Amino acid sequence: MLGFYNENNEFDLVGGLIFYFDGEIAYKHMKNSVTVGTWTPKKWYNVKAEVDLNAKKVIYYLDHVKIQETIIDDVNKDITEVDFSFDNYGSSFFVDNVTIIDLENLGLTENNKNPISIYPNPSSTYININTTEKIKTVTVTDLTGKIILNQQDSNKIDIHHLSNGVYLININTDNSQSIQKFIKK
């Protein structure tokens, strides 16, 4: 379940995915519950909640499929804490690879002495690199730092095979380095 605390320490349960002991997977918001699938013991499931505090919404995914989009209640005008909770009701389960990424505060800045730009962004096929310098290496990583692609001496990067999402591109020339975010759609 996912909830938020505001600056007055008031809690608002937004909702979430519940794996009931009888095998039902349900999306629950407030008092409403909708069955979205069933689960099998000893099988891993990918559960994701994208929280956009600016748009005041949460999008839930189950095994990379969008399940529900929820508006965050007005009680939480100034959210100070996001709470992720679970209860195993006396049984056991495992949680692995919990990742929290704050895209607002990724904090990438660039020295514009030798500007390097990328386009189009977002893109579904290629990222072009615009610079007056010769490109030595280009490295694409996901937001966890995992290297997805390494390329040399090229100003056009093929990204059609990447999964949709946000990536970092590290561009190295003889005199500069630029790290920029791009979106694969």
mmCIF file of C-alpha atoms in Angstrom:
data_model
loop_
_atom_site.group_PDB
_atom_site.id
_atom_site.type_symbol
_atom_site.label_atom_id
_atom_site.label_comp_id
_atom_site.label_asym_id
_atom_site.label_seq_id
_atom_site.Cartn_x
_atom_site.Cartn_y
_atom_site.Cartn_z
ATOM 1 C CA MET A 1 0.000 0.000 0.000
ATOM 2 C CA LEU A 2 1.111 3.551 -0.628
ATOM 3 C CA GLY A 3 0.334 6.591 1.467
ATOM 4 C CA PHE A 4 1.517 10.128 2.127
ATOM 5 C CA TYR A 5 2.105 12.335 5.154
ATOM 6 C CA ASN A 6 1.612 16.091 4.873
ATOM 7 C CA GLU A 7 3.373 18.845 6.821
ATOM 8 C CA ASN A 8 0.822 18.472 9.678
ATOM 9 C CA ASN A 9 1.764 14.776 9.973
ATOM 10 C CA GLU A 10 -1.677 13.775 8.629
ATOM 11 C CA PHE A 11 -1.666 10.470 6.764
ATOM 12 C CA ASP A 12 -3.623 9.748 3.581
ATOM 13 C CA LEU A 13 -3.721 6.177 2.293
ATOM 14 C CA VAL A 14 -3.726 6.526 -1.476
ATOM 15 C CA GLY A 15 -4.107 2.874 -2.392
ATOM 16 C CA GLY A 16 -2.104 0.096 -3.878
ATOM 17 C CA LEU A 17 -1.962 -3.496 -4.983
ATOM 18 C CA ILE A 18 -2.930 -6.174 -2.490
ATOM 19 C CA PHE A 19 -1.951 -9.830 -2.838
ATOM 20 C CA TYR A 20 -4.684 -11.556 -0.818
ATOM 21 C CA PHE A 21 -3.999 -14.953 0.787
ATOM 22 C CA ASP A 22 -6.667 -16.615 -1.430
ATOM 23 C CA GLY A 23 -4.690 -15.826 -4.627
ATOM 24 C CA GLU A 24 -6.504 -12.628 -5.629
ATOM 25 C CA ILE A 25 -4.559 -9.532 -6.651
ATOM 26 C CA ALA A 26 -6.617 -6.392 -6.133
ATOM 27 C CA TYR A 27 -6.147 -2.684 -6.602
ATOM 28 C CA LYS A 28 -7.481 -0.908 -3.518
ATOM 29 C CA HIS A 29 -8.265 2.782 -3.160
ATOM 30 C CA MET A 30 -9.935 4.021 0.016
ATOM 31 C CA LYS A 31 -12.753 1.505 0.629
ATOM 32 C CA ASN A 32 -13.049 0.367 -2.995
ATOM 33 C CA SER A 33 -11.313 -2.769 -4.228
ATOM 34 C CA VAL A 34 -11.116 -4.127 -7.787
ATOM 35 C CA THR A 35 -9.674 -7.528 -8.733
ATOM 36 C CA VAL A 36 -6.861 -7.119 -11.284
ATOM 37 C CA GLY A 37 -5.521 -10.671 -11.393
ATOM 38 C CA THR A 38 -4.445 -13.736 -9.471
ATOM 39 C CA TRP A 39 -1.094 -14.735 -8.055
ATOM 40 C CA THR A 40 0.776 -18.026 -7.853
ATOM 41 C CA PRO A 41 2.930 -19.010 -4.853
ATOM 42 C CA LYS A 42 6.726 -18.992 -5.333
ATOM 43 C CA LYS A 43 6.541 -16.683 -8.359
ATOM 44 C CA TRP A 44 8.093 -13.196 -8.520
ATOM 45 C CA TYR A 45 5.902 -10.233 -9.452
ATOM 46 C CA ASN A 46 7.043 -6.791 -10.562
ATOM 47 C CA VAL A 47 5.055 -4.090 -8.746
ATOM 48 C CA LYS A 48 5.721 -0.445 -9.550
ATOM 49 C CA ALA A 49 4.193 2.822 -8.360
ATOM 50 C CA GLU A 50 5.123 6.020 -10.216
ATOM 51 C CA VAL A 51 4.430 8.977 -7.948
ATOM 52 C CA ASP A 52 4.217 12.400 -9.613
ATOM 53 C CA LEU A 53 3.919 14.956 -6.816
ATOM 54 C CA ASN A 54 3.622 17.885 -9.234
ATOM 55 C CA ALA A 55 0.678 16.359 -11.108
ATOM 56 C CA LYS A 56 -0.661 14.856 -7.827
ATOM 57 C CA LYS A 57 -1.079 11.377 -9.291
ATOM 58 C CA VAL A 58 0.116 7.807 -8.825
ATOM 59 C CA ILE A 59 0.272 5.207 -11.602
ATOM 60 C CA TYR A 60 0.380 1.534 -10.565
ATOM 61 C CA TYR A 61 1.881 -1.256 -12.666
ATOM 62 C CA LEU A 62 1.804 -5.039 -12.234
ATOM 63 C CA ASP A 63 4.382 -6.961 -14.278
ATOM 64 C CA HIS A 64 4.980 -3.845 -16.427
ATOM 65 C CA VAL A 65 1.268 -3.443 -17.280
ATOM 66 C CA LYS A 66 -0.500 -0.256 -16.182
ATOM 67 C CA ILE A 67 -3.235 -1.212 -13.709
ATOM 68 C CA GLN A 68 -4.557 2.090 -12.376
ATOM 69 C CA GLU A 69 -3.954 5.830 -12.232
ATOM 70 C CA THR A 70 -5.022 7.604 -9.033
ATOM 71 C CA ILE A 71 -5.274 11.269 -8.126
ATOM 72 C CA ILE A 72 -3.640 12.177 -4.799
ATOM 73 C CA ASP A 73 -6.189 13.605 -2.356
ATOM 74 C CA ASP A 74 -6.131 17.355 -1.636
ATOM 75 C CA VAL A 75 -5.435 16.555 2.043
ATOM 76 C CA ASN A 76 -1.817 16.231 0.964
ATOM 77 C CA LYS A 77 -1.128 19.667 -0.467
ATOM 78 C CA ASP A 78 2.416 19.687 0.951
ATOM 79 C CA ILE A 79 3.631 16.091 0.980
ATOM 80 C CA THR A 80 6.614 15.520 3.265
ATOM 81 C CA GLU A 81 6.829 11.714 3.279
ATOM 82 C CA VAL A 82 5.862 8.800 1.043
ATOM 83 C CA ASP A 83 5.088 5.572 2.914
ATOM 84 C CA PHE A 84 5.360 2.095 1.376
ATOM 85 C CA SER A 85 3.878 -0.600 3.604
ATOM 86 C CA PHE A 86 3.048 -4.282 3.594
ATOM 87 C CA ASP A 87 1.747 -6.951 5.953
ATOM 88 C CA ASN A 88 2.407 -10.644 5.495
ATOM 89 C CA TYR A 89 -0.380 -11.805 7.849
ATOM 90 C CA GLY A 90 1.817 -14.503 9.376
ATOM 91 C CA SER A 91 3.048 -15.958 6.091
ATOM 92 C CA SER A 92 6.277 -15.101 4.329
ATOM 93 C CA PHE A 93 7.245 -13.249 1.184
ATOM 94 C CA PHE A 94 10.292 -11.479 -0.175
ATOM 95 C CA VAL A 95 10.805 -7.951 -1.465
ATOM 96 C CA ASP A 96 13.752 -7.404 -3.786
ATOM 97 C CA ASN A 97 15.214 -4.545 -5.820
ATOM 98 C CA VAL A 98 13.316 -1.661 -4.257
ATOM 99 C CA THR A 99 14.295 1.460 -6.191
ATOM 100 C CA ILE A 100 13.359 5.041 -5.373
ATOM 101 C CA ILE A 101 14.285 7.625 -7.968
ATOM 102 C CA ASP A 102 13.675 11.345 -7.546
ATOM 103 C CA LEU A 103 13.755 12.690 -11.103
ATOM 104 C CA GLU A 104 13.079 16.224 -9.870
ATOM 105 C CA ASN A 105 16.327 16.253 -7.901
ATOM 106 C CA LEU A 106 18.572 14.277 -10.221
ATOM 107 C CA GLY A 107 20.515 17.530 -10.426
ATOM 108 C CA LEU A 108 22.355 17.340 -13.697
ATOM 109 C CA THR A 109 23.993 20.581 -14.744
ATOM 110 C CA GLU A 110 26.287 21.233 -17.628
ATOM 111 C CA ASN A 111 29.244 23.503 -18.261
ATOM 112 C CA ASN A 112 28.272 25.339 -21.450
ATOM 113 C CA LYS A 113 31.861 26.184 -22.460
ATOM 114 C CA ASN A 114 31.595 23.592 -25.247
ATOM 115 C CA PRO A 115 27.852 22.918 -25.432
ATOM 116 C CA ILE A 116 26.696 19.432 -26.283
ATOM 117 C CA SER A 117 23.026 18.842 -27.019
ATOM 118 C CA ILE A 118 20.918 15.799 -27.836
ATOM 119 C CA TYR A 119 17.790 15.558 -29.967
ATOM 120 C CA PRO A 120 15.050 14.508 -30.378
ATOM 121 C CA ASN A 121 14.144 14.062 -26.727
ATOM 122 C CA PRO A 122 11.955 12.101 -26.128
ATOM 123 C CA SER A 123 12.691 9.639 -28.926
ATOM 124 C CA SER A 124 11.737 6.111 -29.915
ATOM 125 C CA THR A 125 14.461 5.334 -32.475
ATOM 126 C CA TYR A 126 17.643 7.444 -32.398
ATOM 127 C CA ILE A 127 19.338 10.115 -30.293
ATOM 128 C CA ASN A 128 21.468 12.575 -32.267
ATOM 129 C CA ILE A 129 24.370 14.332 -30.560
ATOM 130 C CA ASN A 130 25.179 17.902 -31.571
ATOM 131 C CA THR A 131 28.676 19.123 -30.712
ATOM 132 C CA THR A 132 31.535 20.948 -32.420
ATOM 133 C CA GLU A 133 34.040 18.495 -30.925
ATOM 134 C CA LYS A 134 34.911 14.958 -31.992
ATOM 135 C CA ILE A 135 33.027 12.416 -29.884
ATOM 136 C CA LYS A 136 35.264 9.793 -28.249
ATOM 137 C CA THR A 137 32.783 7.645 -26.319
ATOM 138 C CA VAL A 138 29.079 7.545 -25.571
ATOM 139 C CA THR A 139 27.668 5.501 -22.687
ATOM 140 C CA VAL A 140 23.961 5.025 -21.996
ATOM 141 C CA THR A 141 22.941 3.935 -18.487
ATOM 142 C CA ASP A 142 19.650 3.360 -16.748
ATOM 143 C CA LEU A 143 18.884 5.355 -13.601
ATOM 144 C CA THR A 144 20.415 2.673 -11.382
ATOM 145 C CA GLY A 145 23.775 3.164 -13.135
ATOM 146 C CA LYS A 146 23.669 -0.076 -15.146
ATOM 147 C CA ILE A 147 25.475 0.364 -18.470
ATOM 148 C CA ILE A 148 23.045 -0.330 -21.310
ATOM 149 C CA LEU A 149 25.107 0.749 -24.312
ATOM 150 C CA ASN A 150 28.715 1.750 -25.108
ATOM 151 C CA GLN A 151 29.634 3.338 -28.422
ATOM 152 C CA GLN A 152 32.680 5.110 -29.902
ATOM 153 C CA ASP A 153 33.109 7.868 -32.498
ATOM 154 C CA SER A 154 29.413 8.293 -33.288
ATOM 155 C CA ASN A 155 26.964 11.167 -33.076
ATOM 156 C CA LYS A 156 23.876 9.004 -33.726
ATOM 157 C CA ILE A 157 22.800 6.470 -31.094
ATOM 158 C CA ASP A 158 20.327 3.695 -31.923
ATOM 159 C CA ILE A 159 17.882 3.346 -28.993
ATOM 160 C CA HIS A 160 14.998 1.493 -30.683
ATOM 161 C CA HIS A 161 15.799 -1.697 -28.721
ATOM 162 C CA LEU A 162 15.655 0.000 -25.284
ATOM 163 C CA SER A 163 12.628 -0.365 -23.020
ATOM 164 C CA ASN A 164 10.548 2.777 -22.569
ATOM 165 C CA GLY A 165 11.837 4.905 -19.708
ATOM 166 C CA VAL A 166 14.347 7.528 -18.589
ATOM 167 C CA TYR A 167 18.068 7.047 -19.305
ATOM 168 C CA LEU A 168 21.321 8.962 -18.879
ATOM 169 C CA ILE A 169 23.679 9.517 -21.789
ATOM 170 C CA ASN A 170 27.343 10.244 -20.983
ATOM 171 C CA ILE A 171 29.119 11.894 -23.918
ATOM 172 C CA ASN A 172 32.926 12.228 -23.828
ATOM 173 C CA THR A 173 35.019 14.341 -26.198
ATOM 174 C CA ASP A 174 38.712 15.258 -26.039
ATOM 175 C CA ASN A 175 37.933 18.373 -23.980
ATOM 176 C CA SER A 176 34.611 17.812 -22.249
ATOM 177 C CA GLN A 177 32.066 15.462 -20.773
ATOM 178 C CA SER A 178 28.287 15.887 -20.761
ATOM 179 C CA ILE A 179 25.713 13.786 -18.912
ATOM 180 C CA GLN A 180 22.112 14.336 -19.974
ATOM 181 C CA LYS A 181 18.749 12.713 -19.361
ATOM 182 C CA PHE A 182 16.680 11.400 -22.254
ATOM 183 C CA ILE A 183 13.365 9.629 -22.518
ATOM 184 C CA LYS A 184 12.856 6.533 -24.657
ATOM 185 C CA LYS A 185 9.197 6.351 -25.655
#
